[in-house]
mmCIF file of C-alpha atoms in Angstrom:
data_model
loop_
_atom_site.group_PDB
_atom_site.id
_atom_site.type_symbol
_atom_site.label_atom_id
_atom_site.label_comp_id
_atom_site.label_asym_id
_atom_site.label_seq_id
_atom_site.Cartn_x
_atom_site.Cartn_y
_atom_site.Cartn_z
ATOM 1 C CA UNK A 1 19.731 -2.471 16.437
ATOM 2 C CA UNK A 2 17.490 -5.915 16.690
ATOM 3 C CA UNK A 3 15.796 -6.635 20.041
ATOM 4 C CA UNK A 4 14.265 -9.727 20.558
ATOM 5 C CA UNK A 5 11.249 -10.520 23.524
ATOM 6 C CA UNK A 6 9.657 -13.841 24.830
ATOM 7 C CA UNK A 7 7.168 -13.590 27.341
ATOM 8 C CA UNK A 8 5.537 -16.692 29.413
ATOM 9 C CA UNK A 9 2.156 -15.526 30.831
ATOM 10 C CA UNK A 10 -0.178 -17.673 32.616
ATOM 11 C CA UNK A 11 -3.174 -19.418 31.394
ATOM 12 C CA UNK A 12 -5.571 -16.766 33.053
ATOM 13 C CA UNK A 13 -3.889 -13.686 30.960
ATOM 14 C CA UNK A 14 -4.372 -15.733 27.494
ATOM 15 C CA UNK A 15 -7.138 -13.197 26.769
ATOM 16 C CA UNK A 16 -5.147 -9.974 27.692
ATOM 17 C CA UNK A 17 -2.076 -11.331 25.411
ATOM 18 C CA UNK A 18 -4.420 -11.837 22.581
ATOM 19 C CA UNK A 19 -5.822 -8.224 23.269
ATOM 20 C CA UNK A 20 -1.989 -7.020 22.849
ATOM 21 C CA UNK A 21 -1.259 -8.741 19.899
ATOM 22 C CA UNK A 22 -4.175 -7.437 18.019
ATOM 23 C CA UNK A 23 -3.154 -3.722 18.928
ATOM 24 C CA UNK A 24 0.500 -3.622 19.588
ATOM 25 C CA UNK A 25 0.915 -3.637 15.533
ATOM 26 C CA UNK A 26 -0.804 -0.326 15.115
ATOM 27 C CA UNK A 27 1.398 1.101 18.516
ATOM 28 C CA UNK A 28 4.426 -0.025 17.280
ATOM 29 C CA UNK A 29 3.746 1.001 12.988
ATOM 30 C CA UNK A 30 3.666 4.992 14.827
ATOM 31 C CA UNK A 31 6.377 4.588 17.226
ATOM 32 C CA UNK A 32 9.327 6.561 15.412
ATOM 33 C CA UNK A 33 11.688 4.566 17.237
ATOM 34 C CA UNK A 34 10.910 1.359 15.254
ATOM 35 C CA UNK A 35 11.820 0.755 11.420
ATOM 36 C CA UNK A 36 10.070 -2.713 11.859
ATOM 37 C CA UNK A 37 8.702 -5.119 13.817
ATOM 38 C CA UNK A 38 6.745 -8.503 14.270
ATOM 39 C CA UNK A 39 4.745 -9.734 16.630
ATOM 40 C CA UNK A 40 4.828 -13.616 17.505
ATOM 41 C CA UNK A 41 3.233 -16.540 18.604
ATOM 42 C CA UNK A 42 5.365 -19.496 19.467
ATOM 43 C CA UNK A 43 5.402 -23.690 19.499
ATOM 44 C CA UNK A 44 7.464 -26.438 20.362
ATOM 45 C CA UNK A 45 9.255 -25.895 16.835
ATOM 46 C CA UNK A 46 8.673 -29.624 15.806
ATOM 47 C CA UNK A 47 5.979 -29.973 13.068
ATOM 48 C CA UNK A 48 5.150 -26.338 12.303
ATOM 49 C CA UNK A 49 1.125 -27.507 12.316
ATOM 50 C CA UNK A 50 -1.143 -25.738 15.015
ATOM 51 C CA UNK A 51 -0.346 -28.618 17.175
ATOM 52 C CA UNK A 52 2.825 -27.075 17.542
ATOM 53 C CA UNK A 53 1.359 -24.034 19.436
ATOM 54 C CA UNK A 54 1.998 -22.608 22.979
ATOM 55 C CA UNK A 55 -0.545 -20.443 23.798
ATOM 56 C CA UNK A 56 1.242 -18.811 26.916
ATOM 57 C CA UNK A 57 4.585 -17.953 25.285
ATOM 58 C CA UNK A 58 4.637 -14.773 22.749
ATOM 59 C CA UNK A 59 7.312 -12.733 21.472
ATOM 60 C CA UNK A 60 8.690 -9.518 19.409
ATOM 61 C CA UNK A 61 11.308 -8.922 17.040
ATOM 62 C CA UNK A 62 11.843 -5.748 16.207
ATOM 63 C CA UNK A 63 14.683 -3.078 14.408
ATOM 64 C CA UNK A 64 14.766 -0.162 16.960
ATOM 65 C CA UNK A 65 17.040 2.820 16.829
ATOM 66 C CA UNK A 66 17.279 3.052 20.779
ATOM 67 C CA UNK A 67 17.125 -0.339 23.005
ATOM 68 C CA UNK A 68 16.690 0.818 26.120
ATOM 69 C CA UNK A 69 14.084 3.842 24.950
ATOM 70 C CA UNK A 70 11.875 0.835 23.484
ATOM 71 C CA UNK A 71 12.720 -1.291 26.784
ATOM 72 C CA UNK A 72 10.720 1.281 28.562
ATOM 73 C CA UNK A 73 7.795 1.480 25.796
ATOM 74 C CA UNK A 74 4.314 0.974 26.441
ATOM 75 C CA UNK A 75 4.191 -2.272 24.117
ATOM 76 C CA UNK A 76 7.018 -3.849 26.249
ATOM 77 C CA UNK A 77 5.625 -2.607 29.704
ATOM 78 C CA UNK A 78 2.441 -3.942 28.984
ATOM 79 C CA UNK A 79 3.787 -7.249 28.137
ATOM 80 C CA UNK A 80 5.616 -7.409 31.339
ATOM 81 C CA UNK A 81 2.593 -6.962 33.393
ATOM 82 C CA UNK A 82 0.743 -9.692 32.063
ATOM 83 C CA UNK A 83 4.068 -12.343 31.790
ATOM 84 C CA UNK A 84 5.505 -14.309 34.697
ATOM 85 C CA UNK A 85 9.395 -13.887 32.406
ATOM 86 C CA UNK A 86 10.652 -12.444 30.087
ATOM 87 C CA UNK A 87 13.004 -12.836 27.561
ATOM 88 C CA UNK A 88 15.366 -10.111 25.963
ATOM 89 C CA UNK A 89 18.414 -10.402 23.527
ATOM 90 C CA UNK A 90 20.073 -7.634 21.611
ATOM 91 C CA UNK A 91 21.319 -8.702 17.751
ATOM 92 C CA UNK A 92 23.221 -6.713 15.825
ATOM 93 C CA UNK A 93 22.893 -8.490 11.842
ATOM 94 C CA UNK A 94 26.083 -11.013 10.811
ATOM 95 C CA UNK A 95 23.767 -11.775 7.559
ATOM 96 C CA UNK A 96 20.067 -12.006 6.269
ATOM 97 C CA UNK A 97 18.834 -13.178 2.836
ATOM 98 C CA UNK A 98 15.447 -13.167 1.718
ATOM 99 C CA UNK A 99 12.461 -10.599 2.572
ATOM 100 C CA UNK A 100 9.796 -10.318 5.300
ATOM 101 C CA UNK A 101 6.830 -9.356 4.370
ATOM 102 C CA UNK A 102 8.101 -8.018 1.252
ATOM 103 C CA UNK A 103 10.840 -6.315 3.247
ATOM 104 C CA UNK A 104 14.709 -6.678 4.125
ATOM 105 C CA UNK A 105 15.234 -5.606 7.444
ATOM 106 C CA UNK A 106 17.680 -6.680 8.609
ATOM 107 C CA UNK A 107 21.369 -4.900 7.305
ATOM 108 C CA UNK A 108 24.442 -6.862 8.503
ATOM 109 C CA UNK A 109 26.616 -4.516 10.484
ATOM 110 C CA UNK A 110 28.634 -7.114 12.457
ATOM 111 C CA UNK A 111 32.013 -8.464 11.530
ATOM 112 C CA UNK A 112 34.718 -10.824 12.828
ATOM 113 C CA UNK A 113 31.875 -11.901 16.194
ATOM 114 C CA UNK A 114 32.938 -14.680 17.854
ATOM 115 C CA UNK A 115 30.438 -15.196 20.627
ATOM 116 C CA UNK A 116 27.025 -16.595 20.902
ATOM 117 C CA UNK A 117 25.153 -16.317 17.716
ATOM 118 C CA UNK A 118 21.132 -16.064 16.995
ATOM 119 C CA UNK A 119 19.309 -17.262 14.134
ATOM 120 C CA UNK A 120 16.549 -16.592 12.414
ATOM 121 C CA UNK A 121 14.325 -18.239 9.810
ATOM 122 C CA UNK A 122 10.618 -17.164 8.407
ATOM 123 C CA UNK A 123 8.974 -18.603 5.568
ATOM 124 C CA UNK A 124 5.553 -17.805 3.616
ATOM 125 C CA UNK A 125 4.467 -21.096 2.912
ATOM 126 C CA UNK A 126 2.374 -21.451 -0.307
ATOM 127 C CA UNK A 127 -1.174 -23.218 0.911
ATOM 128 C CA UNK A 128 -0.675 -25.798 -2.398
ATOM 129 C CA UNK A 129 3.013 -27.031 -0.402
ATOM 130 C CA UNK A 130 1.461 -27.108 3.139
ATOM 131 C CA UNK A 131 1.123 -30.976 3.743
ATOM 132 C CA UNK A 132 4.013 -31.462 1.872
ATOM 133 C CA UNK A 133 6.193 -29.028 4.013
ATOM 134 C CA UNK A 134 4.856 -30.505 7.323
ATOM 135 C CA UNK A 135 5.966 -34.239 6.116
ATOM 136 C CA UNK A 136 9.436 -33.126 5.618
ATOM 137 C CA UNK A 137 10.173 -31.039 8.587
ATOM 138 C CA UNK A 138 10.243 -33.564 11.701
ATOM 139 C CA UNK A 139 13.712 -35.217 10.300
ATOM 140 C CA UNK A 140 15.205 -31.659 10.347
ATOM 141 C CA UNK A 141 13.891 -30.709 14.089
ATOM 142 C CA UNK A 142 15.232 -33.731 15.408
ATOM 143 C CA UNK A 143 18.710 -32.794 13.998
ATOM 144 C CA UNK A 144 17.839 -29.137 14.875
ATOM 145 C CA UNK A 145 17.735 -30.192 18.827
ATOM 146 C CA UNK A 146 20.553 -32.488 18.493
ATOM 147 C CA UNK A 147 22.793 -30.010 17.270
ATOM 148 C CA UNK A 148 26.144 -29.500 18.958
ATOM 149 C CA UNK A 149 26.535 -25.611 19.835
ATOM 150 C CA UNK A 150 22.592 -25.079 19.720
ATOM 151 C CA UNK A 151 21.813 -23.289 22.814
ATOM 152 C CA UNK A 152 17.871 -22.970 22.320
ATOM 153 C CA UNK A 153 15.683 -23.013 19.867
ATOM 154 C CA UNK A 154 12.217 -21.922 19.914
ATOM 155 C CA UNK A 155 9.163 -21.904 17.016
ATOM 156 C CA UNK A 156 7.894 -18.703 16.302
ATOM 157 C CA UNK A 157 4.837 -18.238 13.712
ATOM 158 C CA UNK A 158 2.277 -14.581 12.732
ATOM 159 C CA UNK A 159 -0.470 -17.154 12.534
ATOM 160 C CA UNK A 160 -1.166 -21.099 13.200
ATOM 161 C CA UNK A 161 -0.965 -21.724 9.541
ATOM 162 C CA UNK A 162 1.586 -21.181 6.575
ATOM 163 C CA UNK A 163 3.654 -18.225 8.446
ATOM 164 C CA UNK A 164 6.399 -20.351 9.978
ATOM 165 C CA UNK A 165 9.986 -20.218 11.303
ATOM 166 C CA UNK A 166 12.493 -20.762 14.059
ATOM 167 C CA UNK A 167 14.486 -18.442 16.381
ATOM 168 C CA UNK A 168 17.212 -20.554 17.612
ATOM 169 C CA UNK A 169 20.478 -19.320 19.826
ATOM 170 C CA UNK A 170 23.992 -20.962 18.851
ATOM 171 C CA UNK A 171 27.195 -21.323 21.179
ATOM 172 C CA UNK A 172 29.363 -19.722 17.635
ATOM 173 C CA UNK A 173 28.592 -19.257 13.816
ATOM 174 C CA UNK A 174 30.618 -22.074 13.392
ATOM 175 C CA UNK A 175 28.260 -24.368 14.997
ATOM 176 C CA UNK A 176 25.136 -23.102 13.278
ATOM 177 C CA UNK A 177 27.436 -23.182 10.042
ATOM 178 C CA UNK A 178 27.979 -27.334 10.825
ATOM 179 C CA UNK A 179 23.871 -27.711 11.210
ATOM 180 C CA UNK A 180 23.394 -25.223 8.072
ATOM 181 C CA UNK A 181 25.823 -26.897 5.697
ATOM 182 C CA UNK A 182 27.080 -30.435 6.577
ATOM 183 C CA UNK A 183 23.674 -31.840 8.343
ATOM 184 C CA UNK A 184 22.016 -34.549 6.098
ATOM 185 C CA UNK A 185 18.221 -33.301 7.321
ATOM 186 C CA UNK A 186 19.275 -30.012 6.544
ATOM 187 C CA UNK A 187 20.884 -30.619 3.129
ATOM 188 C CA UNK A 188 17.882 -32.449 1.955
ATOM 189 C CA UNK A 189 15.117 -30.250 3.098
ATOM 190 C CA UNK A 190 17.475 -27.485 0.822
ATOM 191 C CA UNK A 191 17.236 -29.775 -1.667
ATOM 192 C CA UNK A 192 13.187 -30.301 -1.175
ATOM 193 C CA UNK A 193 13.247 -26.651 -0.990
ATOM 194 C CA UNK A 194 14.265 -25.949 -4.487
ATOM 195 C CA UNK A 195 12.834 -29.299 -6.038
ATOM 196 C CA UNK A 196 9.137 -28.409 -4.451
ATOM 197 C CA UNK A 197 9.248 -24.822 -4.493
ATOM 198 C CA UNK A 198 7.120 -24.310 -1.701
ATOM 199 C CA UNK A 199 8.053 -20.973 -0.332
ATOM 200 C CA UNK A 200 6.037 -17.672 -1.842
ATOM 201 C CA UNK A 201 8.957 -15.706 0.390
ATOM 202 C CA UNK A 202 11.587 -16.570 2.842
ATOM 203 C CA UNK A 203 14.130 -15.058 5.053
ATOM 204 C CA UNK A 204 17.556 -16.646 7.063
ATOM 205 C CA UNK A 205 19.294 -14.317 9.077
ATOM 206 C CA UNK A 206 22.049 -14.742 11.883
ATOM 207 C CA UNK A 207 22.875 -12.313 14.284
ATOM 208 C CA UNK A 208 25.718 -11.223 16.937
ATOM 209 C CA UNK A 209 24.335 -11.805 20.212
ATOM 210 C CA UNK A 210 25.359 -8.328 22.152
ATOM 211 C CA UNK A 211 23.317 -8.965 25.411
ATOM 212 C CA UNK A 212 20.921 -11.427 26.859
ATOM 213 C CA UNK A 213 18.285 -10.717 29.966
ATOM 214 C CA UNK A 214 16.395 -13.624 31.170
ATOM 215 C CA UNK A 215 15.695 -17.172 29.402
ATOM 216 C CA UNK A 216 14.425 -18.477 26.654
ATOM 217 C CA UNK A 217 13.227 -21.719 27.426
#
Protein backbone atom coordinates (compact mmCIF):
# COMPACT_ATOMS: atom_id res chain seq x y z
CA UNK A 1 0.00 0.00 0.00
CA UNK A 2 1.04 3.91 -0.74
CA UNK A 3 0.69 6.38 2.15
CA UNK A 4 1.08 9.79 1.56
CA UNK A 5 2.02 12.73 4.56
CA UNK A 6 2.02 16.64 4.50
CA UNK A 7 2.96 18.32 7.47
CA UNK A 8 2.67 22.33 8.15
CA UNK A 9 5.09 23.23 11.00
CA UNK A 10 5.74 26.62 12.16
CA UNK A 11 8.50 28.90 11.33
CA UNK A 12 10.28 28.22 14.78
CA UNK A 13 10.54 24.21 14.06
CA UNK A 14 12.20 24.93 10.43
CA UNK A 15 15.44 23.68 12.04
CA UNK A 16 13.98 20.46 13.70
CA UNK A 17 12.21 19.55 10.17
CA UNK A 18 15.47 19.96 8.44
CA UNK A 19 17.08 17.73 11.25
CA UNK A 20 14.30 14.99 10.22
CA UNK A 21 14.75 15.12 6.76
CA UNK A 22 18.42 14.57 6.88
CA UNK A 23 17.90 11.33 9.10
CA UNK A 24 14.50 9.97 8.44
CA UNK A 25 16.13 8.41 5.05
CA UNK A 26 18.49 6.18 6.93
CA UNK A 27 15.27 5.25 9.62
CA UNK A 28 13.07 4.53 7.05
CA UNK A 29 15.95 2.45 4.35
CA UNK A 30 15.97 -0.24 7.82
CA UNK A 31 12.42 -0.18 8.63
CA UNK A 32 11.23 -3.69 7.16
CA UNK A 33 7.91 -2.35 6.84
CA UNK A 34 8.86 -0.01 3.92
CA UNK A 35 9.83 -1.21 0.25
CA UNK A 36 10.36 2.59 -0.53
CA UNK A 37 10.06 5.86 0.31
CA UNK A 38 10.77 9.67 -0.34
CA UNK A 39 11.05 12.35 1.62
CA UNK A 40 9.73 15.89 0.37
CA UNK A 41 9.93 19.39 0.35
CA UNK A 42 7.07 21.31 -1.14
CA UNK A 43 6.14 24.84 -3.21
CA UNK A 44 3.39 26.61 -4.57
CA UNK A 45 3.71 24.19 -7.73
CA UNK A 46 3.91 27.21 -10.20
CA UNK A 47 7.45 27.67 -11.66
CA UNK A 48 9.30 24.68 -10.19
CA UNK A 49 12.45 27.32 -9.40
CA UNK A 50 13.43 27.70 -5.60
CA UNK A 51 11.09 30.55 -5.56
CA UNK A 52 8.55 28.07 -5.58
CA UNK A 53 9.52 26.77 -2.06
CA UNK A 54 7.55 26.54 1.26
CA UNK A 55 9.76 26.04 3.85
CA UNK A 56 7.08 25.01 6.55
CA UNK A 57 5.22 22.35 4.54
CA UNK A 58 7.09 18.77 4.07
CA UNK A 59 5.88 15.50 3.15
CA UNK A 60 6.40 11.51 2.62
CA UNK A 61 5.47 9.11 0.13
CA UNK A 62 6.10 5.93 0.86
CA UNK A 63 5.14 1.88 -0.22
CA UNK A 64 4.44 0.28 3.24
CA UNK A 65 3.21 -3.22 3.84
CA UNK A 66 1.13 -2.14 7.04
CA UNK A 67 -0.55 1.56 7.19
CA UNK A 68 -1.45 1.84 10.41
CA UNK A 69 1.97 -0.04 11.85
CA UNK A 70 3.92 2.89 9.93
CA UNK A 71 1.14 5.48 11.24
CA UNK A 72 2.51 4.75 14.61
CA UNK A 73 6.38 4.83 13.48
CA UNK A 74 8.91 6.91 14.92
CA UNK A 75 9.45 8.89 11.49
CA UNK A 76 5.69 9.80 11.47
CA UNK A 77 5.44 10.52 15.32
CA UNK A 78 8.21 12.71 15.16
CA UNK A 79 6.78 14.65 12.39
CA UNK A 80 3.63 15.14 14.26
CA UNK A 81 5.29 16.72 17.14
CA UNK A 82 6.92 19.32 15.35
CA UNK A 83 3.68 20.09 12.70
CA UNK A 84 0.63 22.17 13.57
CA UNK A 85 -1.46 19.42 10.63
CA UNK A 86 -1.09 16.88 9.06
CA UNK A 87 -1.93 15.36 6.05
CA UNK A 88 -2.57 11.54 5.32
CA UNK A 89 -4.03 9.69 2.20
CA UNK A 90 -3.91 6.01 1.47
CA UNK A 91 -3.31 5.06 -2.57
CA UNK A 92 -3.56 1.93 -3.77
CA UNK A 93 -1.71 2.18 -7.72
CA UNK A 94 -4.45 2.63 -10.87
CA UNK A 95 -1.06 3.10 -13.07
CA UNK A 96 2.65 4.37 -12.97
CA UNK A 97 5.12 4.67 -15.89
CA UNK A 98 8.54 5.67 -15.63
CA UNK A 99 11.19 5.03 -12.67
CA UNK A 100 12.18 6.83 -9.45
CA UNK A 101 15.35 6.92 -8.72
CA UNK A 102 16.08 4.19 -10.98
CA UNK A 103 13.15 2.32 -9.46
CA UNK A 104 9.37 1.34 -10.25
CA UNK A 105 7.53 1.37 -7.24
CA UNK A 106 4.66 1.67 -7.66
CA UNK A 107 2.55 -1.80 -9.07
CA UNK A 108 -1.05 -0.99 -10.12
CA UNK A 109 -3.36 -3.17 -8.10
CA UNK A 110 -6.58 -1.13 -8.49
CA UNK A 111 -9.28 -1.70 -11.04
CA UNK A 112 -12.70 -0.38 -12.08
CA UNK A 113 -12.16 2.87 -8.96
CA UNK A 114 -14.46 5.35 -9.36
CA UNK A 115 -13.81 7.78 -6.55
CA UNK A 116 -11.35 10.46 -5.87
CA UNK A 117 -8.15 9.88 -7.65
CA UNK A 118 -4.34 11.07 -6.75
CA UNK A 119 -1.66 11.84 -9.02
CA UNK A 120 1.66 11.81 -9.13
CA UNK A 121 4.46 13.21 -11.28
CA UNK A 122 8.52 13.34 -10.62
CA UNK A 123 10.99 14.25 -13.05
CA UNK A 124 15.01 14.30 -13.07
CA UNK A 125 15.57 17.28 -14.89
CA UNK A 126 18.84 17.32 -16.94
CA UNK A 127 20.87 20.69 -15.64
CA UNK A 128 21.52 21.51 -19.74
CA UNK A 129 17.16 21.73 -19.99
CA UNK A 130 16.73 23.66 -16.67
CA UNK A 131 15.90 27.27 -17.98
CA UNK A 132 14.26 25.84 -20.70
CA UNK A 133 11.89 23.64 -18.52
CA UNK A 134 11.09 26.58 -16.14
CA UNK A 135 9.95 28.85 -19.33
CA UNK A 136 7.49 26.32 -20.35
CA UNK A 137 5.86 25.28 -17.19
CA UNK A 138 3.75 28.46 -15.97
CA UNK A 139 1.14 27.94 -19.08
CA UNK A 140 0.61 24.35 -17.79
CA UNK A 141 0.10 25.39 -13.88
CA UNK A 142 -2.32 27.84 -14.77
CA UNK A 143 -4.38 25.13 -16.61
CA UNK A 144 -3.29 22.71 -13.80
CA UNK A 145 -5.36 25.02 -11.12
CA UNK A 146 -8.07 25.68 -13.48
CA UNK A 147 -8.84 22.24 -13.99
CA UNK A 148 -12.40 21.02 -13.51
CA UNK A 149 -12.33 17.88 -11.02
CA UNK A 150 -8.82 19.02 -9.52
CA UNK A 151 -9.29 18.90 -5.89
CA UNK A 152 -5.65 20.08 -4.80
CA UNK A 153 -2.60 20.17 -6.05
CA UNK A 154 0.54 20.69 -4.30
CA UNK A 155 4.54 20.93 -5.58
CA UNK A 156 6.64 18.50 -4.14
CA UNK A 157 10.59 18.47 -4.95
CA UNK A 158 14.02 16.10 -3.07
CA UNK A 159 15.89 19.33 -3.57
CA UNK A 160 15.32 23.17 -4.75
CA UNK A 161 16.80 22.34 -8.06
CA UNK A 162 16.20 19.81 -11.03
CA UNK A 163 14.17 17.12 -8.77
CA UNK A 164 10.65 18.31 -9.52
CA UNK A 165 6.99 17.18 -9.60
CA UNK A 166 3.41 17.57 -8.51
CA UNK A 167 1.08 15.60 -6.17
CA UNK A 168 -2.28 16.69 -7.15
CA UNK A 169 -5.86 15.07 -5.87
CA UNK A 170 -8.71 14.67 -8.65
CA UNK A 171 -12.63 14.47 -8.04
CA UNK A 172 -12.40 10.99 -10.82
CA UNK A 173 -9.79 9.59 -13.39
CA UNK A 174 -11.89 10.99 -15.81
CA UNK A 175 -11.17 14.45 -14.86
CA UNK A 176 -7.41 14.07 -14.56
CA UNK A 177 -7.80 12.07 -17.97
CA UNK A 178 -9.52 15.62 -19.57
CA UNK A 179 -6.31 17.76 -18.07
CA UNK A 180 -3.85 14.77 -19.19
CA UNK A 181 -5.10 14.35 -22.74
CA UNK A 182 -7.35 17.12 -24.21
CA UNK A 183 -5.62 20.32 -22.34
CA UNK A 184 -3.70 22.51 -24.92
CA UNK A 185 -0.82 23.44 -22.04
CA UNK A 186 -0.63 19.97 -21.39
CA UNK A 187 -0.46 18.63 -24.97
CA UNK A 188 2.27 21.00 -25.80
CA UNK A 189 4.52 20.68 -22.87
CA UNK A 190 4.22 16.59 -24.12
CA UNK A 191 5.15 17.75 -27.16
CA UNK A 192 8.23 20.03 -25.66
CA UNK A 193 8.86 17.00 -23.73
CA UNK A 194 9.85 14.77 -26.53
CA UNK A 195 11.11 17.65 -28.94
CA UNK A 196 13.66 18.97 -25.98
CA UNK A 197 14.34 15.88 -24.28
CA UNK A 198 14.89 17.30 -21.07
CA UNK A 199 14.14 14.58 -18.64
CA UNK A 200 17.29 12.10 -17.54
CA UNK A 201 14.14 10.02 -15.76
CA UNK A 202 10.54 10.51 -15.11
CA UNK A 203 7.62 8.96 -13.45
CA UNK A 204 3.41 9.59 -13.78
CA UNK A 205 1.45 7.61 -11.61
CA UNK A 206 -2.34 7.81 -10.50
CA UNK A 207 -3.70 6.26 -7.65
CA UNK A 208 -7.17 5.09 -5.95
CA UNK A 209 -7.72 7.28 -3.15
CA UNK A 210 -8.80 4.61 -0.22
CA UNK A 211 -8.79 7.11 2.76
CA UNK A 212 -7.99 10.68 3.52
CA UNK A 213 -7.12 12.24 7.25
CA UNK A 214 -6.73 15.89 7.41
CA UNK A 215 -6.03 18.55 4.48
CA UNK A 216 -3.89 19.22 2.06
CA UNK A 217 -3.94 22.71 1.48
Amino acid sequence: MIVAYFWTIKPSRFPRAIHAMGFDRFRLKLDKNVSFHKSLGTGKGETFTPSDANALKWGLIASVDDVEKFDNSFVIKRWRKISISEYRAVLEPISSHGQWAGKQPFVATAKDWDGAVAAVTRARIKWSQNFRFWRSVPPVTVSLKSAPGLIAAIGIGEAPIGLQGTFSLWESAAAIREFAYKGAAHQKAIADTSTYNWYSEELFARFAVLDQRGTIQ
